[in-house]
PDB file of C-alpha atoms in Angstrom:
ATOM      1  CA  MET A   1      35.414 -13.289 -41.417  1.00 38.00           C
ATOM      2  CA  THR A   2      35.349 -10.656 -44.146  1.00 40.00           C
ATOM      3  CA  THR A   3      32.713 -12.588 -46.064  1.00 39.00           C
ATOM      4  CA  HIS A   4      30.477 -12.933 -43.016  1.00 43.00           C
ATOM      5  CA  ARG A   5      30.650  -9.169 -42.359  1.00 43.00           C
ATOM      6  CA  ILE A   6      29.726  -8.214 -45.924  1.00 38.00           C
ATOM      7  CA  GLN A   7      26.744 -10.551 -46.249  1.00 45.00           C
ATOM      8  CA  PRO A   8      24.785  -9.142 -43.272  1.00 43.00           C
ATOM      9  CA  ALA A   9      25.412  -5.624 -44.552  1.00 44.00           C
ATOM     10  CA  LEU A  10      24.102  -6.542 -47.971  1.00 43.00           C
ATOM     11  CA  GLY A  11      21.189  -8.363 -46.362  1.00 48.00           C
ATOM     12  CA  LEU A  12      20.341  -5.273 -44.328  1.00 44.00           C
ATOM     13  CA  ARG A  13      20.495  -3.048 -47.377  1.00 47.00           C
ATOM     14  CA  THR A  14      18.250  -5.439 -49.277  1.00 44.00           C
ATOM     15  CA  ALA A  15      15.769  -5.533 -46.400  1.00 44.00           C
ATOM     16  CA  LEU A  16      15.723  -1.739 -46.138  1.00 42.00           C
ATOM     17  CA  LEU A  17      15.208  -1.439 -49.881  1.00 43.00           C
ATOM     18  CA  ALA A  18      12.325  -3.925 -49.734  1.00 45.00           C
ATOM     19  CA  LEU A  19      10.816  -2.043 -46.823  1.00 43.00           C
ATOM     20  CA  GLY A  20      11.108   1.226 -48.730  1.00 45.00           C
ATOM     21  CA  LEU A  21       9.381  -0.283 -51.757  1.00 42.00           C
ATOM     22  CA  THR A  22       6.645  -1.682 -49.520  1.00 41.00           C
ATOM     23  CA  LEU A  23       6.047   1.711 -47.933  1.00 39.00           C
ATOM     24  CA  LEU A  24       6.061   3.357 -51.351  1.00 40.00           C
ATOM     25  CA  GLY A  25       3.477   0.848 -52.528  1.00 42.00           C
ATOM     26  CA  SER A  26       1.341   1.502 -49.464  1.00 37.00           C
ATOM     27  CA  GLY A  27       1.525   5.217 -50.135  1.00 39.00           C
ATOM     28  CA  SER A  28       0.244   4.661 -53.656  1.00 36.00           C
ATOM     29  CA  ALA A  29      -2.564   2.414 -52.431  1.00 39.00           C
ATOM     30  CA  LEU A  30      -3.555   5.027 -49.903  1.00 49.00           C
ATOM     31  CA  ALA A  31      -3.191   7.976 -52.241  1.00 67.00           C
ATOM     32  CA  ASP A  32      -4.395  11.334 -51.021  1.00 88.00           C
ATOM     33  CA  GLN A  33      -8.013  11.694 -52.125  1.00 93.00           C
ATOM     34  CA  LEU A  34      -7.648  15.284 -53.310  1.00 95.00           C
ATOM     35  CA  ASP A  35      -4.810  14.232 -55.620  1.00 95.00           C
ATOM     36  CA  SER A  36      -6.888  11.316 -56.892  1.00 95.00           C
ATOM     37  CA  ILE A  37      -9.871  13.578 -57.641  1.00 96.00           C
ATOM     38  CA  LEU A  38      -7.708  16.128 -59.439  1.00 95.00           C
ATOM     39  CA  ALA A  39      -5.977  13.376 -61.427  1.00 96.00           C
ATOM     40  CA  ALA A  40      -9.349  11.944 -62.481  1.00 96.00           C
ATOM     41  CA  LYS A  41     -10.505  15.461 -63.432  1.00 97.00           C
ATOM     42  CA  LYS A  42     -13.907  14.501 -62.057  1.00 97.00           C
ATOM     43  CA  LEU A  43     -15.780  15.040 -58.798  1.00 98.00           C
ATOM     44  CA  ARG A  44     -18.268  12.312 -57.859  1.00 98.00           C
ATOM     45  CA  VAL A  45     -20.962  13.770 -55.605  1.00 98.00           C
ATOM     46  CA  ALA A  46     -23.710  11.725 -53.946  1.00 98.00           C
ATOM     47  CA  ILE A  47     -27.024  13.622 -54.027  1.00 97.00           C
ATOM     48  CA  ASP A  48     -30.535  12.459 -53.156  1.00 94.00           C
ATOM     49  CA  LEU A  49     -32.657  13.634 -56.082  1.00 94.00           C
ATOM     50  CA  ALA A  50     -35.943  12.959 -54.289  1.00 88.00           C
ATOM     51  CA  VAL A  51     -35.658  15.736 -51.688  1.00 86.00           C
ATOM     52  CA  PRO A  52     -36.935  18.967 -53.265  1.00 85.00           C
ATOM     53  CA  PRO A  53     -35.786  21.676 -53.328  1.00 90.00           C
ATOM     54  CA  TYR A  54     -32.353  20.312 -52.325  1.00 93.00           C
ATOM     55  CA  GLY A  55     -32.270  17.656 -55.027  1.00 95.00           C
ATOM     56  CA  MET A  56     -34.871  16.800 -57.682  1.00 93.00           C
ATOM     57  CA  LYS A  57     -35.567  16.370 -61.393  1.00 93.00           C
ATOM     58  CA  ASP A  58     -37.052  19.179 -63.474  1.00 92.00           C
ATOM     59  CA  ASP A  59     -39.712  18.777 -66.173  1.00 90.00           C
ATOM     60  CA  LYS A  60     -36.951  17.800 -68.617  1.00 92.00           C
ATOM     61  CA  LEU A  61     -35.669  15.160 -66.168  1.00 93.00           C
ATOM     62  CA  GLN A  62     -32.512  17.167 -65.535  1.00 95.00           C
ATOM     63  CA  SER A  63     -31.025  17.194 -62.039  1.00 97.00           C
ATOM     64  CA  THR A  64     -31.656  20.447 -60.203  1.00 97.00           C
ATOM     65  CA  GLY A  65     -32.034  21.893 -56.710  1.00 97.00           C
ATOM     66  CA  SER A  66     -29.892  23.803 -54.249  1.00 97.00           C
ATOM     67  CA  ASP A  67     -27.587  20.847 -53.518  1.00 98.00           C
ATOM     68  CA  VAL A  68     -27.201  20.170 -57.228  1.00 98.00           C
ATOM     69  CA  GLU A  69     -26.253  23.775 -58.008  1.00 98.00           C
ATOM     70  CA  THR A  70     -23.890  23.818 -55.020  1.00 98.00           C
ATOM     71  CA  ALA A  71     -22.154  20.718 -56.403  1.00 98.00           C
ATOM     72  CA  GLN A  72     -22.037  22.243 -59.882  1.00 98.00           C
ATOM     73  CA  LEU A  73     -20.424  25.419 -58.568  1.00 98.00           C
ATOM     74  CA  LEU A  74     -17.870  23.482 -56.508  1.00 98.00           C
ATOM     75  CA  ALA A  75     -16.854  21.293 -59.443  1.00 98.00           C
ATOM     76  CA  LYS A  76     -16.638  24.322 -61.756  1.00 98.00           C
ATOM     77  CA  ASP A  77     -14.433  26.256 -59.333  1.00 97.00           C
ATOM     78  CA  LEU A  78     -12.133  23.236 -58.940  1.00 97.00           C
ATOM     79  CA  GLY A  79     -11.920  22.855 -62.707  1.00 97.00           C
ATOM     80  CA  LEU A  80     -13.511  19.411 -62.609  1.00 98.00           C
ATOM     81  CA  ALA A  81     -16.329  17.606 -64.370  1.00 98.00           C
ATOM     82  CA  LEU A  82     -19.236  16.794 -62.083  1.00 98.00           C
ATOM     83  CA  GLU A  83     -20.674  13.295 -61.833  1.00 98.00           C
ATOM     84  CA  ILE A  84     -23.846  13.122 -59.751  1.00 98.00           C
ATOM     85  CA  ILE A  85     -24.238   9.801 -57.965  1.00 97.00           C
ATOM     86  CA  PRO A  86     -27.966   9.430 -57.188  1.00 96.00           C
ATOM     87  CA  THR A  87     -28.500   8.206 -53.647  1.00 94.00           C
ATOM     88  CA  THR A  88     -31.096   7.996 -50.887  1.00 90.00           C
ATOM     89  CA  GLY A  89     -31.050   9.274 -47.340  1.00 86.00           C
ATOM     90  CA  ALA A  90     -30.073   5.839 -46.036  1.00 86.00           C
ATOM     91  CA  ASN A  91     -27.267   5.350 -48.581  1.00 92.00           C
ATOM     92  CA  ARG A  92     -25.548   8.724 -48.389  1.00 94.00           C
ATOM     93  CA  ILE A  93     -22.879   7.696 -45.891  1.00 94.00           C
ATOM     94  CA  PRO A  94     -22.457   4.082 -47.147  1.00 95.00           C
ATOM     95  CA  PHE A  95     -21.821   5.433 -50.670  1.00 96.00           C
ATOM     96  CA  LEU A  96     -19.056   7.597 -49.218  1.00 95.00           C
ATOM     97  CA  GLN A  97     -17.521   4.767 -47.189  1.00 93.00           C
ATOM     98  CA  THR A  98     -17.517   2.325 -50.121  1.00 95.00           C
ATOM     99  CA  ASP A  99     -15.942   4.850 -52.519  1.00 95.00           C
ATOM    100  CA  LYS A 100     -18.986   5.100 -54.761  1.00 96.00           C
ATOM    101  CA  ALA A 101     -18.744   8.873 -54.252  1.00 97.00           C
ATOM    102  CA  ASP A 102     -15.961  11.295 -53.372  1.00 98.00           C
ATOM    103  CA  ILE A 103     -18.174  13.547 -51.248  1.00 98.00           C
ATOM    104  CA  VAL A 104     -21.810  13.874 -50.196  1.00 98.00           C
ATOM    105  CA  ILE A 105     -23.818  17.061 -50.810  1.00 98.00           C
ATOM    106  CA  SER A 106     -27.281  15.856 -49.950  1.00 96.00           C
ATOM    107  CA  SER A 107     -29.089  17.761 -47.170  1.00 92.00           C
ATOM    108  CA  LEU A 108     -26.780  15.950 -44.746  1.00 93.00           C
ATOM    109  CA  SER A 109     -27.177  17.353 -41.238  1.00 90.00           C
ATOM    110  CA  VAL A 110     -24.215  17.421 -38.869  1.00 92.00           C
ATOM    111  CA  THR A 111     -24.885  15.124 -35.909  1.00 89.00           C
ATOM    112  CA  PRO A 112     -22.619  13.603 -33.230  1.00 91.00           C
ATOM    113  CA  GLU A 113     -23.521  10.110 -34.454  1.00 91.00           C
ATOM    114  CA  ARG A 114     -22.502  10.876 -38.038  1.00 94.00           C
ATOM    115  CA  GLU A 115     -19.322  12.614 -36.915  1.00 95.00           C
ATOM    116  CA  LYS A 116     -18.143   9.267 -35.558  1.00 95.00           C
ATOM    117  CA  VAL A 117     -17.986   7.792 -39.060  1.00 95.00           C
ATOM    118  CA  VAL A 118     -17.499  10.691 -41.495  1.00 96.00           C
ATOM    119  CA  ALA A 119     -15.847  14.088 -41.566  1.00 97.00           C
ATOM    120  CA  PHE A 120     -17.865  17.228 -42.263  1.00 97.00           C
ATOM    121  CA  SER A 121     -16.978  20.425 -44.076  1.00 97.00           C
ATOM    122  CA  ARG A 122     -17.987  23.855 -42.853  1.00 95.00           C
ATOM    123  CA  ALA A 123     -21.754  24.284 -42.945  1.00 96.00           C
ATOM    124  CA  TYR A 124     -22.844  25.462 -46.396  1.00 97.00           C
ATOM    125  CA  ALA A 125     -26.633  25.516 -45.802  1.00 96.00           C
ATOM    126  CA  GLY A 126     -29.292  24.762 -43.216  1.00 91.00           C
ATOM    127  CA  ILE A 127     -32.499  22.849 -42.821  1.00 85.00           C
ATOM    128  CA  LEU A 128     -35.334  23.058 -40.321  1.00 87.00           C
ATOM    129  CA  SER A 129     -36.658  19.934 -38.662  1.00 91.00           C
ATOM    130  CA  VAL A 130     -40.371  20.583 -38.145  1.00 94.00           C
ATOM    131  CA  VAL A 131     -43.671  19.015 -37.197  1.00 97.00           C
ATOM    132  CA  GLY A 132     -46.231  19.676 -39.923  1.00 97.00           C
ATOM    133  CA  ALA A 133     -49.963  19.010 -40.048  1.00 97.00           C
ATOM    134  CA  PRO A 134     -53.083  20.270 -41.850  1.00 97.00           C
ATOM    135  CA  LYS A 135     -53.977  23.898 -41.204  1.00 95.00           C
ATOM    136  CA  GLY A 136     -57.208  22.994 -39.420  1.00 93.00           C
ATOM    137  CA  MET A 137     -55.574  20.558 -36.994  1.00 95.00           C
ATOM    138  CA  ASP A 138     -54.847  21.944 -33.523  1.00 94.00           C
ATOM    139  CA  ILE A 139     -51.286  20.768 -32.933  1.00 93.00           C
ATOM    140  CA  LYS A 140     -49.178  22.951 -30.655  1.00 93.00           C
ATOM    141  CA  SER A 141     -46.994  20.568 -28.671  1.00 94.00           C
ATOM    142  CA  ALA A 142     -45.904  16.937 -28.380  1.00 95.00           C
ATOM    143  CA  ALA A 143     -48.869  16.256 -26.093  1.00 95.00           C
ATOM    144  CA  ASP A 144     -51.184  16.973 -29.033  1.00 96.00           C
ATOM    145  CA  LEU A 145     -49.671  14.040 -30.927  1.00 96.00           C
ATOM    146  CA  GLU A 146     -51.451  11.569 -28.651  1.00 95.00           C
ATOM    147  CA  GLY A 147     -53.072   8.805 -30.711  1.00 95.00           C
ATOM    148  CA  LYS A 148     -51.952  10.330 -34.023  1.00 96.00           C
ATOM    149  CA  LYS A 149     -50.104   8.748 -36.948  1.00 97.00           C
ATOM    150  CA  ILE A 150     -46.849  10.516 -37.735  1.00 98.00           C
ATOM    151  CA  ALA A 151     -44.783   9.913 -40.874  1.00 97.00           C
ATOM    152  CA  THR A 152     -41.043  10.471 -41.138  1.00 97.00           C
ATOM    153  CA  ALA A 153     -38.060   9.233 -43.143  1.00 94.00           C
ATOM    154  CA  ARG A 154     -36.095   6.553 -41.332  1.00 92.00           C
ATOM    155  CA  GLY A 155     -32.674   7.501 -39.983  1.00 87.00           C
ATOM    156  CA  THR A 156     -32.981  11.230 -40.697  1.00 89.00           C
ATOM    157  CA  THR A 157     -32.545  13.990 -38.140  1.00 88.00           C
ATOM    158  CA  ASN A 158     -36.320  14.453 -38.356  1.00 93.00           C
ATOM    159  CA  ASP A 159     -36.716  10.846 -37.225  1.00 95.00           C
ATOM    160  CA  GLN A 160     -34.259  11.415 -34.382  1.00 92.00           C
ATOM    161  CA  GLU A 161     -35.970  14.582 -33.163  1.00 95.00           C
ATOM    162  CA  ILE A 162     -39.559  13.298 -33.290  1.00 97.00           C
ATOM    163  CA  SER A 163     -38.499  10.041 -31.611  1.00 96.00           C
ATOM    164  CA  LYS A 164     -37.414  12.051 -28.561  1.00 95.00           C
ATOM    165  CA  ILE A 165     -40.852  13.549 -27.971  1.00 96.00           C
ATOM    166  CA  VAL A 166     -43.480  11.281 -29.535  1.00 95.00           C
ATOM    167  CA  PRO A 167     -46.081  10.012 -27.014  1.00 95.00           C
ATOM    168  CA  LYS A 168     -46.375   6.241 -26.492  1.00 94.00           C
ATOM    169  CA  SER A 169     -49.929   6.273 -27.814  1.00 95.00           C
ATOM    170  CA  ALA A 170     -48.849   7.790 -31.153  1.00 96.00           C
ATOM    171  CA  ALA A 171     -47.883   5.643 -34.146  1.00 96.00           C
ATOM    172  CA  LEU A 172     -44.557   6.715 -35.634  1.00 97.00           C
ATOM    173  CA  LEU A 173     -44.464   5.445 -39.230  1.00 97.00           C
ATOM    174  CA  ARG A 174     -40.916   5.301 -40.551  1.00 97.00           C
ATOM    175  CA  PHE A 175     -40.501   5.135 -44.325  1.00 95.00           C
ATOM    176  CA  ASP A 176     -37.361   4.355 -46.301  1.00 90.00           C
ATOM    177  CA  ASP A 177     -36.825   7.844 -47.688  1.00 88.00           C
ATOM    178  CA  ASP A 178     -38.327  11.306 -48.101  1.00 88.00           C
ATOM    179  CA  ALA A 179     -40.143  10.363 -51.286  1.00 88.00           C
ATOM    180  CA  THR A 180     -42.055   7.465 -49.726  1.00 93.00           C
ATOM    181  CA  SER A 181     -42.804   9.365 -46.528  1.00 95.00           C
ATOM    182  CA  THR A 182     -44.167  12.267 -48.589  1.00 94.00           C
ATOM    183  CA  THR A 183     -46.341   9.875 -50.588  1.00 95.00           C
ATOM    184  CA  ALA A 184     -47.658   8.390 -47.342  1.00 96.00           C
ATOM    185  CA  VAL A 185     -48.852  11.799 -46.162  1.00 97.00           C
ATOM    186  CA  VAL A 186     -50.303  12.687 -49.565  1.00 96.00           C
ATOM    187  CA  SER A 187     -52.272   9.416 -49.615  1.00 95.00           C
ATOM    188  CA  GLY A 188     -53.526   9.811 -46.055  1.00 95.00           C
ATOM    189  CA  GLN A 189     -51.547   7.043 -44.343  1.00 96.00           C
ATOM    190  CA  ALA A 190     -50.497   9.651 -41.790  1.00 96.00           C
ATOM    191  CA  GLN A 191     -51.859  13.087 -40.893  1.00 94.00           C
ATOM    192  CA  ILE A 192     -48.724  14.489 -39.316  1.00 97.00           C
ATOM    193  CA  PHE A 193     -45.292  14.809 -40.903  1.00 98.00           C
ATOM    194  CA  ALA A 194     -41.953  15.138 -39.096  1.00 97.00           C
ATOM    195  CA  THR A 195     -39.830  16.555 -41.895  1.00 94.00           C
ATOM    196  CA  ALA A 196     -38.450  19.727 -43.514  1.00 88.00           C
ATOM    197  CA  PRO A 197     -40.669  22.642 -44.619  1.00 88.00           C
ATOM    198  CA  ALA A 198     -39.898  21.984 -48.287  1.00 84.00           C
ATOM    199  CA  LEU A 199     -41.534  18.549 -48.079  1.00 89.00           C
ATOM    200  CA  LEU A 200     -44.683  20.026 -46.549  1.00 92.00           C
ATOM    201  CA  LYS A 201     -44.850  22.198 -49.662  1.00 88.00           C
ATOM    202  CA  ALA A 202     -44.330  19.066 -51.786  1.00 88.00           C
ATOM    203  CA  VAL A 203     -47.353  17.466 -50.079  1.00 94.00           C
ATOM    204  CA  ASN A 204     -49.485  20.534 -50.774  1.00 94.00           C
ATOM    205  CA  ASP A 205     -48.355  20.654 -54.390  1.00 92.00           C
ATOM    206  CA  LYS A 206     -49.481  17.061 -54.887  1.00 93.00           C
ATOM    207  CA  ASN A 207     -52.662  17.378 -52.806  1.00 94.00           C
ATOM    208  CA  PRO A 208     -53.687  21.021 -52.171  1.00 95.00           C
ATOM    209  CA  ALA A 209     -56.549  19.897 -49.970  1.00 94.00           C
ATOM    210  CA  LYS A 210     -54.046  18.805 -47.325  1.00 93.00           C
ATOM    211  CA  GLN A 211     -53.089  22.417 -46.485  1.00 94.00           C
ATOM    212  CA  MET A 212     -50.026  21.261 -44.567  1.00 96.00           C
ATOM    213  CA  GLU A 213     -48.250  23.884 -42.472  1.00 95.00           C
ATOM    214  CA  VAL A 214     -45.444  24.060 -39.912  1.00 94.00           C
ATOM    215  CA  LYS A 215     -46.817  23.622 -36.395  1.00 96.00           C
ATOM    216  CA  TRP A 216     -43.482  24.048 -34.635  1.00 94.00           C
ATOM    217  CA  VAL A 217     -39.743  23.841 -35.294  1.00 91.00           C
ATOM    218  CA  MET A 218     -38.010  20.978 -33.510  1.00 94.00           C
ATOM    219  CA  LYS A 219     -34.484  21.991 -34.484  1.00 89.00           C
ATOM    220  CA  VAL A 220     -32.397  24.060 -36.910  1.00 85.00           C
ATOM    221  CA  ASN A 221     -29.830  21.702 -38.437  1.00 87.00           C
ATOM    222  CA  LEU A 222     -26.619  22.746 -40.146  1.00 92.00           C
ATOM    223  CA  LEU A 223     -25.943  21.056 -43.477  1.00 95.00           C
ATOM    224  CA  ALA A 224     -22.387  20.174 -44.438  1.00 97.00           C
ATOM    225  CA  MET A 225     -20.602  18.161 -47.077  1.00 98.00           C
ATOM    226  CA  GLY A 226     -19.696  14.648 -45.983  1.00 98.00           C
ATOM    227  CA  LEU A 227     -16.153  13.382 -46.541  1.00 97.00           C
ATOM    228  CA  ARG A 228     -14.189  10.302 -45.585  1.00 97.00           C
ATOM    229  CA  LYS A 229     -12.191  10.696 -42.403  1.00 96.00           C
ATOM    230  CA  GLY A 230      -8.480  11.369 -42.697  1.00 94.00           C
ATOM    231  CA  GLU A 231      -8.678  13.330 -45.962  1.00 96.00           C
ATOM    232  CA  ASP A 232      -7.391  16.539 -44.392  1.00 95.00           C
ATOM    233  CA  ARG A 233      -6.242  18.233 -47.599  1.00 96.00           C
ATOM    234  CA  LEU A 234      -9.599  17.673 -49.293  1.00 97.00           C
ATOM    235  CA  LYS A 235     -11.438  18.938 -46.229  1.00 97.00           C
ATOM    236  CA  ALA A 236      -9.247  22.056 -46.032  1.00 97.00           C
ATOM    237  CA  LYS A 237      -9.840  22.749 -49.751  1.00 97.00           C
ATOM    238  CA  ILE A 238     -13.622  22.420 -49.403  1.00 97.00           C
ATOM    239  CA  ASP A 239     -13.732  24.421 -46.157  1.00 97.00           C
ATOM    240  CA  GLU A 240     -11.865  27.254 -47.887  1.00 96.00           C
ATOM    241  CA  TRP A 241     -14.308  27.095 -50.810  1.00 97.00           C
ATOM    242  CA  VAL A 242     -17.378  27.148 -48.547  1.00 97.00           C
ATOM    243  CA  GLN A 243     -16.108  30.107 -46.559  1.00 95.00           C
ATOM    244  CA  LEU A 244     -15.294  32.061 -49.733  1.00 96.00           C
ATOM    245  CA  ASN A 245     -18.720  31.410 -51.257  1.00 96.00           C
ATOM    246  CA  LEU A 246     -20.550  32.306 -48.071  1.00 96.00           C
ATOM    247  CA  LYS A 247     -18.652  35.593 -48.026  1.00 94.00           C
ATOM    248  CA  ASN A 248     -19.257  36.419 -51.679  1.00 95.00           C
ATOM    249  CA  GLY A 249     -22.936  35.505 -51.451  1.00 95.00           C
ATOM    250  CA  GLN A 250     -22.914  32.697 -54.027  1.00 97.00           C
ATOM    251  CA  LEU A 251     -24.179  30.025 -51.628  1.00 97.00           C
ATOM    252  CA  ASN A 252     -26.842  32.334 -50.254  1.00 95.00           C
ATOM    253  CA  ALA A 253     -28.006  33.135 -53.803  1.00 97.00           C
ATOM    254  CA  ILE A 254     -28.347  29.417 -54.594  1.00 97.00           C
ATOM    255  CA  TYR A 255     -30.269  28.781 -51.375  1.00 95.00           C
ATOM    256  CA  LYS A 256     -32.581  31.741 -51.875  1.00 93.00           C
ATOM    257  CA  LYS A 257     -33.309  30.704 -55.484  1.00 94.00           C
ATOM    258  CA  PHE A 258     -34.734  27.364 -54.366  1.00 92.00           C
ATOM    259  CA  HIS A 259     -35.942  28.028 -50.816  1.00 87.00           C
ATOM    260  CA  GLY A 260     -37.269  31.564 -51.118  1.00 82.00           C
ATOM    261  CA  ALA A 261     -35.332  32.738 -48.059  1.00 84.00           C
ATOM    262  CA  ASP A 262     -31.814  33.601 -46.989  1.00 90.00           C
ATOM    263  CA  LEU A 263     -29.549  31.037 -45.380  1.00 91.00           C
ATOM    264  CA  PRO A 264     -30.032  30.635 -41.609  1.00 87.00           C
ATOM    265  CA  GLU A 265     -27.987  33.125 -39.602  1.00 87.00           C
ATOM    266  CA  GLN A 266     -25.956  30.291 -38.055  1.00 84.00           C
ATOM    267  CA  VAL A 267     -24.702  29.337 -41.517  1.00 90.00           C
ATOM    268  CA  LEU A 268     -23.929  32.897 -42.613  1.00 86.00           C
ATOM    269  CA  GLN A 269     -21.901  33.453 -39.437  1.00 80.00           C
ATOM    270  CA  ALA A 270     -19.661  30.530 -40.390  1.00 65.00           C
ATOM    271  CA  GLY A 271     -18.481  32.465 -43.421  1.00 64.00           C
ATOM    272  CA  SER A 272     -17.784  35.710 -41.599  1.00 65.00           C
TER     273      SER A 272
END
């Protein structure tokens, strides 16, 4: 009888020990991302370098732009090396989900659809979603898009907004990214561009005869850093950093340097 009583007790202890080791192993496999980033001493940030002035290459082929400088400042303040992971508009969220990047700082607008799959930091910047066309073209409303060819980058908020209002007789040309949609407008594949003001400027820089201008603003979008869901400590750390740098003017200075204007009021209010 004594033997039978001892064996179950030992068996239970062994099982509990095994369970504890299993849970410990699971905890290691699912390590907190902030701890992992700090341990690696490196922050991997996905940035689209074909969306000036948010991300681009300078004449020395160095990465620059407002998103790039924002990432540089964040990494510096966290005491980390910065690794820029070049991406495209379509790959920003997949790169995050597949652990090719720790965070996304890439003109990523906050939308209900994206909030289903990623977490967002506080808004650090803003971007206008506009309809642009040549100066001499009389475009005042969606009705004036009848029969026109309109370029946009597939899957962007610009695509989403123009899709809501485009007439059936118009041809909405969706390109893979901002670079190819910009090239399409420069080359004359489309006269009208559903995009951000900075890309209208990019068209004019490449082909001054286009004289592209904003016809109307479809929406003011808040830009935030994308993070994987469930990383609450990392999100809290970045939210604190964004709020501090909105208050001290650092983020506004970066934005103004590249965009020639202050941050949208909605963004500045987030730091108050």
